[in-house]
XYZ file of C-alpha atoms in Angstrom:
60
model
C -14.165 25.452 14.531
C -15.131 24.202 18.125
C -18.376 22.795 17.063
C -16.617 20.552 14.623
C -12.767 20.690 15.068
C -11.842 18.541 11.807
C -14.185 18.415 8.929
C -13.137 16.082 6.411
C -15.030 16.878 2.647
C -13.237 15.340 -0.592
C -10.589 13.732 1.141
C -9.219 17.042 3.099
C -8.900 16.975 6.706
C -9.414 20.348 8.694
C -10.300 23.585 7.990
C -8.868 25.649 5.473
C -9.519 29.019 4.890
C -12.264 28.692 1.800
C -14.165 25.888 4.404
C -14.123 29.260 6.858
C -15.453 31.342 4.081
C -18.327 29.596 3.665
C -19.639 30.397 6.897
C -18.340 33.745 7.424
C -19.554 35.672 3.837
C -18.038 39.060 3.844
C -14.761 37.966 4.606
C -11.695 37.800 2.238
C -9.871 33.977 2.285
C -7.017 36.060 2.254
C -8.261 38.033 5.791
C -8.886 34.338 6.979
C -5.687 32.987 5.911
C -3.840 36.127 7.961
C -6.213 35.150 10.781
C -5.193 31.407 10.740
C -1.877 31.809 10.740
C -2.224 34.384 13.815
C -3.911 31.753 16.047
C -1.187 29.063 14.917
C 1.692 31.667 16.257
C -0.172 32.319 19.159
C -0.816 28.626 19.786
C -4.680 28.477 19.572
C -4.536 26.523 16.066
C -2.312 23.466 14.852
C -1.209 23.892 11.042
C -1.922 20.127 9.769
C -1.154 20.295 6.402
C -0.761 22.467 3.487
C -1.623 22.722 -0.036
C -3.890 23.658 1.140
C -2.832 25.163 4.448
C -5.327 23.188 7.067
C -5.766 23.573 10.616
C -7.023 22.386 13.723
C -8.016 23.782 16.805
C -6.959 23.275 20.276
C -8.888 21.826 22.988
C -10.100 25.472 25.284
């Protein structure tokens, strides 16, 4: 997510959890979603929009 904090692919801004899933095979989109929502709580990630839930992350 650092590399390229907002991708933007058919008119959807920021990462959602099947654009993580893509890179990361193995994991659930539900495991990512869980994940996601952890770093938003814990202030590491911005929630941007849903339907589908996207995110951003913050600067380090």
């Amino acid at each position: 997510m650092r590399e390229q904090p907002l991708p933007d692919f058919g008119g959807i801004t920021g990462w959602t959890k099947a654009r993580i899933a893509v890179h990361t095979p193995g994991r659930s989109t539900t495991t990512i979603a869980k994940a996601l929502r952890r770093l938003a709580d814990t202030g590491r990630a911005e929630l941007i929009g849903d339907d589908p839930e996207r995110y951003r992350p913050f600067p380090a």
